[in-house]
Short mmCIF file of C-alpha atoms and ligand atoms in Angstrom, two decimals:
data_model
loop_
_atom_site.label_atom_id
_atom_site.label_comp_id
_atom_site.label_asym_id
_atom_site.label_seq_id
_atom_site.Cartn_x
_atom_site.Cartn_y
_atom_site.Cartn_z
CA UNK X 287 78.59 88.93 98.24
CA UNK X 288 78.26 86.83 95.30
CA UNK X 289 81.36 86.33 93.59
CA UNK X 290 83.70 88.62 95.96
CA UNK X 291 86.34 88.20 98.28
CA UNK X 292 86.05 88.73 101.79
CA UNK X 293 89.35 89.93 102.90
CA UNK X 294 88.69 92.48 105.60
CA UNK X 295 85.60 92.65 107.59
CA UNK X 296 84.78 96.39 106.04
CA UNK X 297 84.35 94.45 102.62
CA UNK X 298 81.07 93.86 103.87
CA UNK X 299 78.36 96.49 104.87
CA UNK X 300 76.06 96.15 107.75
CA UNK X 301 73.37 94.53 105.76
CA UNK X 302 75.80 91.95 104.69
CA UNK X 303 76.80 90.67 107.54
CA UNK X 304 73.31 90.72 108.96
CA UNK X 305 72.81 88.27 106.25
CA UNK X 306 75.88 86.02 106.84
CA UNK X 307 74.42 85.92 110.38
CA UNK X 308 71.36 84.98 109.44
CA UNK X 309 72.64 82.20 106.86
CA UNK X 310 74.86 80.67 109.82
CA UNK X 311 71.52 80.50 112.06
CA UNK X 312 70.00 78.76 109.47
CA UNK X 313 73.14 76.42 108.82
CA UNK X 314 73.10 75.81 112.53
CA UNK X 315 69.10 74.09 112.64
CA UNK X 316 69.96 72.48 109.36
CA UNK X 317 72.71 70.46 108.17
CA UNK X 318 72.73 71.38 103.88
CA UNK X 319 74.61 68.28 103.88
CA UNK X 320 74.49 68.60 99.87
CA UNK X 321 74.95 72.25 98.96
CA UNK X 322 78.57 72.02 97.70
CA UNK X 323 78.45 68.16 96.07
CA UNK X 324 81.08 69.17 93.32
CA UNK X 325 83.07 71.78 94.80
CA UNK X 326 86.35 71.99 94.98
CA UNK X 327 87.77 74.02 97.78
CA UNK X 328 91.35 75.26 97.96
CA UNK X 329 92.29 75.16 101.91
CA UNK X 330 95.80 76.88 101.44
CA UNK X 331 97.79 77.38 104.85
CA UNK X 332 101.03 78.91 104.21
CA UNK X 333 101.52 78.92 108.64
CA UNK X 334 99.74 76.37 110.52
CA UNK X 335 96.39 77.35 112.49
CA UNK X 336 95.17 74.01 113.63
CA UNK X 337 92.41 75.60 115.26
CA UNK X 338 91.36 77.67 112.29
CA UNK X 339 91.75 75.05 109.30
CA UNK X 340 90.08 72.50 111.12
CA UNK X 341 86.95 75.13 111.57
CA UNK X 342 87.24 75.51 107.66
CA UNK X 343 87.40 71.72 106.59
CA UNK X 344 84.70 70.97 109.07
CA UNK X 345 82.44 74.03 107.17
CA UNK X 346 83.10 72.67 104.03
CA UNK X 347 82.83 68.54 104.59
CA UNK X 348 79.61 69.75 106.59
CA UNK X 349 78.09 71.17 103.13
CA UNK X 350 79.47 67.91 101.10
CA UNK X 351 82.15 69.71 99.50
CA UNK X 352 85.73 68.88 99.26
CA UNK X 353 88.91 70.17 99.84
CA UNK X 354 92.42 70.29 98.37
CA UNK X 355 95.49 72.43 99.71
CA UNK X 356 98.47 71.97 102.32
CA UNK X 357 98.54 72.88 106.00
CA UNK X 358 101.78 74.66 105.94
CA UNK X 359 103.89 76.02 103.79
CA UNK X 360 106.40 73.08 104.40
CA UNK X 361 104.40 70.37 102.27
CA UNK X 362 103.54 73.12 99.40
CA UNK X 363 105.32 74.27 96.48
CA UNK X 364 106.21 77.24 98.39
CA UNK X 365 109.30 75.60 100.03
CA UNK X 366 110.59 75.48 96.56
CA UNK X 367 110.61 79.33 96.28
CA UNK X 368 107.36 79.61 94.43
CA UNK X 369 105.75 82.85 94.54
CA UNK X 370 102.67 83.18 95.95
CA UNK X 371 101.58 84.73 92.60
CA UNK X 372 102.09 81.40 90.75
CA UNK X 373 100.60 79.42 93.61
CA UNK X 374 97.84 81.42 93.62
CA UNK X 375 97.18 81.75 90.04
CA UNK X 376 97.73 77.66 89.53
CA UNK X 377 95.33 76.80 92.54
CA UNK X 378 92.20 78.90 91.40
CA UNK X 379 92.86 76.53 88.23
CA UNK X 380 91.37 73.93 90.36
CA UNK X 381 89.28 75.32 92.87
CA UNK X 382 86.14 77.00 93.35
CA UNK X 383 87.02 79.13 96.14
CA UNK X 384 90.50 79.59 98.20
CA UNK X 385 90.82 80.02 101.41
CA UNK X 386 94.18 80.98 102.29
CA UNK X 387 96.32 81.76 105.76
CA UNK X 388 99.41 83.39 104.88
CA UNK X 389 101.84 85.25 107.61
CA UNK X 390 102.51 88.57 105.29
CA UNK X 391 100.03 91.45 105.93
CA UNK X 392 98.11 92.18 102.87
CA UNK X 393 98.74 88.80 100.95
CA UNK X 394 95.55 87.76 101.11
CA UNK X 395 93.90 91.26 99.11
CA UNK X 396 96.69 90.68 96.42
CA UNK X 397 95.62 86.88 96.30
CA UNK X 398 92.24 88.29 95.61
CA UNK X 399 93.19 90.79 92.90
CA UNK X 400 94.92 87.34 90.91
CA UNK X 401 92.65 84.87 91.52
CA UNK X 402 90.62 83.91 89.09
CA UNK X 403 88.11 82.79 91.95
CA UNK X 404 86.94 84.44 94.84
CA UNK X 405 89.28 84.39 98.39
CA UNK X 406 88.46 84.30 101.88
CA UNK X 407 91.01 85.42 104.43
CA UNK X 408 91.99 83.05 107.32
CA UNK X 409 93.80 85.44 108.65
CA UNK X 410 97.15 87.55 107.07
CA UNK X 411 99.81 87.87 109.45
CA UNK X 412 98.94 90.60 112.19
CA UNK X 413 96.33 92.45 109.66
CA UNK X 414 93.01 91.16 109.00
CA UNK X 415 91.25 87.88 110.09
CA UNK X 416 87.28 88.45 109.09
CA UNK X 417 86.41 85.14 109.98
CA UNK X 418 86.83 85.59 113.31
CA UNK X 419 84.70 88.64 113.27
CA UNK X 420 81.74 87.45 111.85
CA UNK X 421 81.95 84.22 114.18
CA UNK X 422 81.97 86.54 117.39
CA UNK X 423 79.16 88.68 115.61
CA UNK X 424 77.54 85.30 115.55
CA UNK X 425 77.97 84.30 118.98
CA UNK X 426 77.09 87.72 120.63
CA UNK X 427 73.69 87.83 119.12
CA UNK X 428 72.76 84.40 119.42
CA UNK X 429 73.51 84.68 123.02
CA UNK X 430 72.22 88.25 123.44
CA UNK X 431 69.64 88.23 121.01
CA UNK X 432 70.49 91.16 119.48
CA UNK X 433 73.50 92.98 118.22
CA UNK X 434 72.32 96.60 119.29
CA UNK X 435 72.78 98.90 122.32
CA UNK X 436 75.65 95.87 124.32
CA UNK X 437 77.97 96.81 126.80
CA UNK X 438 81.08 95.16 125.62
CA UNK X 439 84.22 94.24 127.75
CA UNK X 440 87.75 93.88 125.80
CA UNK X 441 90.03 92.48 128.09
CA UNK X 442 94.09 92.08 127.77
CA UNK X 443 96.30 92.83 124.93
CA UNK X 444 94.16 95.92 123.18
CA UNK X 445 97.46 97.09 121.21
CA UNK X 446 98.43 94.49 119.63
CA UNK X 447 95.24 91.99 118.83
CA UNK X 448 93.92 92.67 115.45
CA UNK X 449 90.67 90.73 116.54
CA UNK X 450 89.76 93.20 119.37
CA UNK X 451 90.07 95.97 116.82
CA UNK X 452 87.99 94.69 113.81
CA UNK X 453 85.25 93.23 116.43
CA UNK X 454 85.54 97.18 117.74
CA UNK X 455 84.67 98.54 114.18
CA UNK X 456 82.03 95.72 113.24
CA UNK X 457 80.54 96.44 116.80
CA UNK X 458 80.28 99.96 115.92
CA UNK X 459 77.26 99.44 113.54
CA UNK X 460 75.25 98.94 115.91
CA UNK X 461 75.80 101.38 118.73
CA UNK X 462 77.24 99.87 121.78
CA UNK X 463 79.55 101.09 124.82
CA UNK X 464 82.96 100.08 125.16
CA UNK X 465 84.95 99.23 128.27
CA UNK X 466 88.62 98.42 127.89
CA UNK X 467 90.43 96.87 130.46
CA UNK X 468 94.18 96.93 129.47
CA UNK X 469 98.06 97.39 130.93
CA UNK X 470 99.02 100.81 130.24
CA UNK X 471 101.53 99.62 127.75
CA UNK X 472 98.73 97.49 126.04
CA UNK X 473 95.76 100.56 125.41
CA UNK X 474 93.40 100.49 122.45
CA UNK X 475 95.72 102.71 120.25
CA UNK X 476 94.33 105.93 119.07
CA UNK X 477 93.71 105.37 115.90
CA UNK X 478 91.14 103.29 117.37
CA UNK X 479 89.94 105.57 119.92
CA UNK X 480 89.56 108.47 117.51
CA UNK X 481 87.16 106.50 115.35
CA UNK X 482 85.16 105.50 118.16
CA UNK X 483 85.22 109.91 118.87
CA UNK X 484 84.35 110.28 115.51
CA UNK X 485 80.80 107.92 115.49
CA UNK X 486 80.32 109.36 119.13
CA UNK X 487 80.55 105.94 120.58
CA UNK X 488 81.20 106.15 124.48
CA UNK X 489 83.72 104.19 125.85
CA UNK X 490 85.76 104.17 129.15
CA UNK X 491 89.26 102.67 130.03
CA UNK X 492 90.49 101.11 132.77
CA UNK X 493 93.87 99.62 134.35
CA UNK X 494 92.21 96.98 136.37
CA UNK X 495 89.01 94.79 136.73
CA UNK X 496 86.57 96.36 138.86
CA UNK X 497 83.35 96.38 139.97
CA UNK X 498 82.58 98.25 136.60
CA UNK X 499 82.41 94.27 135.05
CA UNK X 500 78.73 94.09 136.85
CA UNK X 501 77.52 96.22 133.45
CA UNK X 502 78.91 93.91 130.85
CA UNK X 503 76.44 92.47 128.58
CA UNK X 504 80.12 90.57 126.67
CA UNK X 505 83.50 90.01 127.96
CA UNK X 506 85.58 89.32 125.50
CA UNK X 507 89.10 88.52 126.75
CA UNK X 508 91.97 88.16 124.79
CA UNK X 509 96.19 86.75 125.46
CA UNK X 510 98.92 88.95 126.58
CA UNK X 511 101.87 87.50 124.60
CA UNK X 512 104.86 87.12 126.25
CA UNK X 513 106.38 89.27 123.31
CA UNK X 514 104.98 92.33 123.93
CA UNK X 515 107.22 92.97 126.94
CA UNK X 516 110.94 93.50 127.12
CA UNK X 517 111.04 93.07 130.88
CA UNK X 518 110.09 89.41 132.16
CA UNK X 519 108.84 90.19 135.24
CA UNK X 520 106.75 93.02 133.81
CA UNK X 521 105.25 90.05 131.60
CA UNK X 522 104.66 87.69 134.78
CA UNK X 523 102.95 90.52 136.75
CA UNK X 524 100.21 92.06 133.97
CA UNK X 525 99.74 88.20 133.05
CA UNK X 526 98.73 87.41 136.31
CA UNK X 527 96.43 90.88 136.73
CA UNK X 528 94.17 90.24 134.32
CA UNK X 529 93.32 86.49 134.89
CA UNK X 530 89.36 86.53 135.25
CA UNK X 531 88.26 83.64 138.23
CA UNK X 532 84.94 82.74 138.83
CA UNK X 533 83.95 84.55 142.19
CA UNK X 534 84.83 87.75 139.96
CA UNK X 535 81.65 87.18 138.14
CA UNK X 536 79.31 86.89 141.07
CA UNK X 537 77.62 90.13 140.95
CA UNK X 538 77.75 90.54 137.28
CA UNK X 539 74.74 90.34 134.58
CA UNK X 540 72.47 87.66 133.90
CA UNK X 541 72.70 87.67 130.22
CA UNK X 542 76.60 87.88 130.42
CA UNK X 543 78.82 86.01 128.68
CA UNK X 544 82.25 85.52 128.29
CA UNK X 545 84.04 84.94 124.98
CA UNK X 546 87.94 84.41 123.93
CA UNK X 547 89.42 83.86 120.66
CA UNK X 548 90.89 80.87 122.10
CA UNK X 549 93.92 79.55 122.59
CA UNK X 550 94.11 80.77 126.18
CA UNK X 551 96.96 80.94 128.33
CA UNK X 552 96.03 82.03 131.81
CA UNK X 553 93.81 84.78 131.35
CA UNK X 554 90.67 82.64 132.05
CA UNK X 555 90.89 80.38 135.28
CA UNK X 556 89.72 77.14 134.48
CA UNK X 557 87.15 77.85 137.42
CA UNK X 558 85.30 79.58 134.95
CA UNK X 559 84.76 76.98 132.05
CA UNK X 560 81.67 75.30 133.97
CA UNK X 561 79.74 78.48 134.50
CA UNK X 562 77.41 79.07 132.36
CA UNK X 563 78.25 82.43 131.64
CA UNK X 564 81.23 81.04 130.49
CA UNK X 565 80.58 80.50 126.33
CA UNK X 566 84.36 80.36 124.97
CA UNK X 567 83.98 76.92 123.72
CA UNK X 568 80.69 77.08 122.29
CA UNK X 569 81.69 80.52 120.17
CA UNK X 570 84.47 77.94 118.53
CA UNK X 571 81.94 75.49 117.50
CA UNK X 572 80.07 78.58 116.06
CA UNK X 573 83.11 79.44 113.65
CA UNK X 574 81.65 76.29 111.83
CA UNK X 575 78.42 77.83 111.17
CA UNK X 576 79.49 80.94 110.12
CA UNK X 577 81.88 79.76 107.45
CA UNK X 578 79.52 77.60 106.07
CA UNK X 579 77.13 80.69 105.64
CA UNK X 580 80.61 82.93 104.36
CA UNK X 581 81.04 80.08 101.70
CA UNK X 582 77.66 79.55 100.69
CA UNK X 583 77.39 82.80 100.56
CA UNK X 584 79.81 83.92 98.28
CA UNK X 585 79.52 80.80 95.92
CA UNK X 586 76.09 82.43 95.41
CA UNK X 587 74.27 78.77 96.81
CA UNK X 588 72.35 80.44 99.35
CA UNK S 250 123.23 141.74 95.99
CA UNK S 251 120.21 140.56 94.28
CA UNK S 252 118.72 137.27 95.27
CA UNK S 253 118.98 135.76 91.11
CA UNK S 254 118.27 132.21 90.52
CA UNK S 255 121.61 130.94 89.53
CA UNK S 256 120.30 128.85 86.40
CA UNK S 257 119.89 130.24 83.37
CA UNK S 258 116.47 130.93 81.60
CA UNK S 259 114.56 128.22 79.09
CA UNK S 260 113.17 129.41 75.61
CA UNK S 261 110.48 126.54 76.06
CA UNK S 262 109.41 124.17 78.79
CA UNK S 263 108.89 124.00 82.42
CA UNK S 264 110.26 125.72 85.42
CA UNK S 265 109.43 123.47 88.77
CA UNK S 266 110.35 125.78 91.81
CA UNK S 267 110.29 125.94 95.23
CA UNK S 268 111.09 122.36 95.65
CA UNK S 269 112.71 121.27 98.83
CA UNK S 270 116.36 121.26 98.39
CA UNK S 271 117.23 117.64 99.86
CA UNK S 272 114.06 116.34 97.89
CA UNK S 273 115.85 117.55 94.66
CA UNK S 274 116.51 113.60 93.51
CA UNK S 275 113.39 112.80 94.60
CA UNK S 276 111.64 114.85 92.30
CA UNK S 277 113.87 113.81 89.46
CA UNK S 278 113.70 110.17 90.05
CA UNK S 279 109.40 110.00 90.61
CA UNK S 280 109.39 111.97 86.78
CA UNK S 281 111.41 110.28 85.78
CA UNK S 282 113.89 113.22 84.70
CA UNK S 283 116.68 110.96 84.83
CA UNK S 284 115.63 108.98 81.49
CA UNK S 285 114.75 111.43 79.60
CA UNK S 286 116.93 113.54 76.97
CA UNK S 287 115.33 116.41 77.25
CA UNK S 288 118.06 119.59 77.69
CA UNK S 289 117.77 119.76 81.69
CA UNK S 290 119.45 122.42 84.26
CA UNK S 291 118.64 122.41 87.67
CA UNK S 292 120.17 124.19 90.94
CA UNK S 293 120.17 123.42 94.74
CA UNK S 294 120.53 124.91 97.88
CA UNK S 295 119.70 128.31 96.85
CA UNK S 296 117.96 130.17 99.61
CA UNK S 297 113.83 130.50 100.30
CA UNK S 298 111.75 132.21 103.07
CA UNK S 299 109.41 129.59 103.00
CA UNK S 300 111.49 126.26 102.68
CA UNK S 301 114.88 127.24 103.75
CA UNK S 302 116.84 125.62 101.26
CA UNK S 303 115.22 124.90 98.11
CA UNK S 304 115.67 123.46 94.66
CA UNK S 305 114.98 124.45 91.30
CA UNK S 306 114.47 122.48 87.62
CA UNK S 307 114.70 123.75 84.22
CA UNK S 308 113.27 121.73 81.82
CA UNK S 309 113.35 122.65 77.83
CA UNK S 310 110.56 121.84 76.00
CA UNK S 311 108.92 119.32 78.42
CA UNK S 312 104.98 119.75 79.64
CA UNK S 313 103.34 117.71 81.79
CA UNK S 314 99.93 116.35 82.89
CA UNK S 315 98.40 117.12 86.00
CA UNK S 316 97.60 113.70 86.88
CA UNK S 317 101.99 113.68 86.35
CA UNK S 318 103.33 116.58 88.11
CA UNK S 319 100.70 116.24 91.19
CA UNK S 320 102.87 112.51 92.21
CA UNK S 321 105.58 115.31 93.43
CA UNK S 322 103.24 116.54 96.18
CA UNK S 323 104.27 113.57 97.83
CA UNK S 324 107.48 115.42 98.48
CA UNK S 325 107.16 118.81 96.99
CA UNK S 326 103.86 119.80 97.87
CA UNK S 327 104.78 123.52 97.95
CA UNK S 328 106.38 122.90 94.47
CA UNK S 329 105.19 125.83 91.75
CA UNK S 330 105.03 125.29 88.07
CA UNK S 331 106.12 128.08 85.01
CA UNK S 332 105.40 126.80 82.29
CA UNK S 333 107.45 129.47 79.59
CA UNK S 334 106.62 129.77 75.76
CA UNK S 335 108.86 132.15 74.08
CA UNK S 336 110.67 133.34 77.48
CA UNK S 337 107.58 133.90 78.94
CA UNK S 338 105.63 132.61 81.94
CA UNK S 339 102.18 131.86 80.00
CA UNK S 340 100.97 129.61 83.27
CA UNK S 341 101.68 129.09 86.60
CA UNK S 342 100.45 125.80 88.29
CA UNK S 343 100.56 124.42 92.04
CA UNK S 344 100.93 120.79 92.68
CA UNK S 345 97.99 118.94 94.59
CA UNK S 346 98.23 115.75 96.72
CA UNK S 347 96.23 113.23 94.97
CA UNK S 348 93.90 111.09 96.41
CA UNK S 349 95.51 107.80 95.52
CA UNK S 350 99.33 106.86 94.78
CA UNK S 351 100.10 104.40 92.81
CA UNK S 352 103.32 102.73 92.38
CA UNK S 353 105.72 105.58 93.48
CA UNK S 354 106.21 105.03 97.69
CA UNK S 355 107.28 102.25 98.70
CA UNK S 356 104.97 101.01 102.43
CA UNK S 357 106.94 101.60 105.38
CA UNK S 358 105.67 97.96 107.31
CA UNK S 359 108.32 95.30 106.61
CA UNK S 360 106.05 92.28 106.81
CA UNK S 361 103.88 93.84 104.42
CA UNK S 362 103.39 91.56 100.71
CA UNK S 363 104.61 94.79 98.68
CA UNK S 364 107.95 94.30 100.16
CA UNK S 365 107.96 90.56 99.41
CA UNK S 366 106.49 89.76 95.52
CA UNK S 367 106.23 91.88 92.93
CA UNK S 368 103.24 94.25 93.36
CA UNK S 369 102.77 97.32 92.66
CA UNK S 370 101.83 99.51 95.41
CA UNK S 371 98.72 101.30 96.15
CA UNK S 372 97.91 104.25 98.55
CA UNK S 373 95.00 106.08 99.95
CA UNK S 374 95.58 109.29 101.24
CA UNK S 375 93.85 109.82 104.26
CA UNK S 376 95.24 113.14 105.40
CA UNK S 377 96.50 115.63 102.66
CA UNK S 378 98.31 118.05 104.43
CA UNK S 379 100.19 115.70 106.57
CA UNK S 380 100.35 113.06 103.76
CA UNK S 381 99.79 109.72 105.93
CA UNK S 382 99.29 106.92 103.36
CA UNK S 383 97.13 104.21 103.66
CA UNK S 384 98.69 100.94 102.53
CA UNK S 385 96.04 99.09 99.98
CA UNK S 386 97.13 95.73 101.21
CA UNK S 387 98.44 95.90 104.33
CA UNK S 388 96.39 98.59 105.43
CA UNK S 389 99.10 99.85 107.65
CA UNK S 390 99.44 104.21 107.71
CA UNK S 391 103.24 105.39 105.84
CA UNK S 392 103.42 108.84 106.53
CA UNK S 393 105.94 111.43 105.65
CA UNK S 394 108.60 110.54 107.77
CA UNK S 395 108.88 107.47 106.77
CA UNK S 396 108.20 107.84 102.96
CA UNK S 397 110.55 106.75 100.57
CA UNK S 398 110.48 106.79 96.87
CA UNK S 399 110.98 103.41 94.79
ZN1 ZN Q 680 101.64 97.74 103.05
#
């Protein structure tokens, strides 16, 4: 990992995350409040994620490093019509590592092919946001205690989220079962479905919640965007089918939990938030962790 | 009547047949045919069992690499190669998709950075006979359909 980008999460083979899992359980007992005194790194946000930048800073102030950048593309050069070539190739001037949030799909591999340092990627438009992968790896075995044999729940938009479908392939290292839970209109799409075929995976769709939740070992829900649908009250009606409440979760699994990307709309009642199956919030606070092990990692200090 | 090929025979060079007749430019454009001064005839149109409507180019005294010629399977890939010495066929080729593409299609998804900055563009091919093309940045699938030549 040493040296290298992480742009997608199949950069990384299966012993490599294991590793970046590991690293963030260590970073979680202790602090490292020193391993990055004199690093510089480049936070560079060309669209702002709050939610994801403040994860980053916190990962890097955590390890005593420090930070430079912008957190969108309105107080950066870019607003002047700079390329991203030139901003790229002037920031890894000054920076030990970039990590970079961009809207375009695929920006963030060319970023890494012109950088003179490596880049991690915060996320490129609708493509690829590894981060997010490895933090949910995180939080499923820490709560599970394993990574192997799960039954795992994806819940809501399945077409569209880009995090359901690289937590799908990373998941399928390490032989689970799927059950999706979807609008018609919003399936796993088949490219998806086909690879899961291909590795002989099982998995099982479904239109509604069911009783079928008692078998989840994860529930992983996602948004349904407003976007996705050209008829309004199409939107208001599969928004309001898949809202999870907490009497739905009486007969399910001890060992359950339920995870989200986060920000929610309506998909989890807030009814849900004090069980303690309920681990949304906590799986945020685990994104620091894990980018202090993907950092550490890849700067070769751990 | 006899089905002839309506262009007239080369002393030395390269005969690319059986080339889809509305790929014709296509062809000329990716080998770059059009910057070359090479004495050049081609015809279009003229009738094939296989394709329909196909194209032909006559090319004097031109011979190309594999690694070349095999960028027109992208949109020939039933293209055949003569290559004539003296007025006579001494080889016959066929054109193979290759397994990357680089810097010939341009990727079909509009919000992807290749259609933004200058970059060249990279392809895996992930299915040869349908030739779906894997965008190297993106990662988003441009397949036939929607292929077009930059
Ligand atoms: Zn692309």
């Amino acid at each position: 990992m040493k040296n290298r980008s992480l742009v997608s999460i199949s950069d990384y083979s299966k012993e490599e995350i294991l590793k970046i899992l590991e690293l963030a359980g260590e970073f979680e007992k202790q602090p490292h409040a020193d391993l990055l005194k004199g690093k510089v790194i480049a936070s560079l946000f060309f669209e702002p994620s709050t939610r994801t930048r403040l994860s980053f800073e916190s990962a890097v102030q955590k390890l005593g490093g420090s930070i430079v950048g912008f957190s969108d593309s309105s107080s950066s050069s870019t607003t002047k019509g700079e390329s991203l070539n030139d901003t790229i190739r002037t920031v890894s001037n000054y920076a030990d590592l970039i990590v970079m949030r961009h809207p375009i799909e695929g920006s963030a591999r060319f970023a890494s092919e012109i950088s003179g340092v490596p880049v991690v990627n915060a996320g490129d438009g609708a493509n690829q946001h590894p981060t997010q992968t490895l933090l949910d790896l995180y939080s499923i075995k820490k709560t599970q205690g394993k990574l192997e044999d799960l039954n795992i729940f994806l819940v809501g938009d399945l077409k569209y989220g880009r995090t359901v479908h690289s937590l799908l392939e990373a998941m399928s290292m390490f032989n689970p079962t799927f059950n999706f839970i979807s609008h018609e209109k919003l399936q796993m799409p088949k490219e998806y479905k086909l690879f899961l075929d291909k590795k002989g995976i099982k998995y099982y769709e479904h239109e509604q919640f069911t009783d079928i939740i008692s078998r989840a070992d994860i529930m992983y829900m996602t948004r349904v965007q407003r976007e996705r649908f050209s008829d309004p009250i199409e939107y208001e009606k599969t928004k309001n089918t898949y809202v999870l409440r907490n009497e739905m979760l009486k007969n399910t699994k001890e060992n359950l939990k339920i995870l989200h990307p986060l920000p929610r709309v309506n998909e989890i009642h807030q009814s849900v938030d004090s069980n303690p199956k309920a681990y949304y919030f906590e799986q945020a606070l685990n994104g620091v962790y894990t980018r202090q092990a993907i950092i550490a990692a890849i700067l070769g200090l751990k | 009547m006899k089905k002839e090929l309506k262009v007239s025979a080369i002393n030395n060079g390269t005969v690319i047949d059986h080339i889809p007749a509305s790929n014709l430019y296509k062809v000329i454009t990716i080998l770059n045919l059009d910057k070359i001064s090479n004495a050049m005839t081609y015809g279009s149109n003229l009738e094939s069992k296989k394709l329909g409507s196909k194209a032909i180019i006559k090319i004097s005294d031109k011979f190309f690499e594999d690694e070349e010629i095999n960028k027109i399977a992208l949109v020939a890939p039933q293209a055949k190669l003569n290559i004539i010495k003296d007025y006579l066929v001494v080889e016959k080729k066929v054109v193979e998709v290759p397994d990357k593409i680089v810097g010939i299609a341009k990727c079909v998804n509009p919000k992807c950075i290749t259609n933004f900055e200058e970059v060249t563009t990279k392809f895996t091919v992930i299915n040869k006979e349908t030739v779906d093309l894997k965008c190297h940045y993106c990662e988003k699938i441009t397949d036939q359909n929607h292929l077009v030549i930059k």
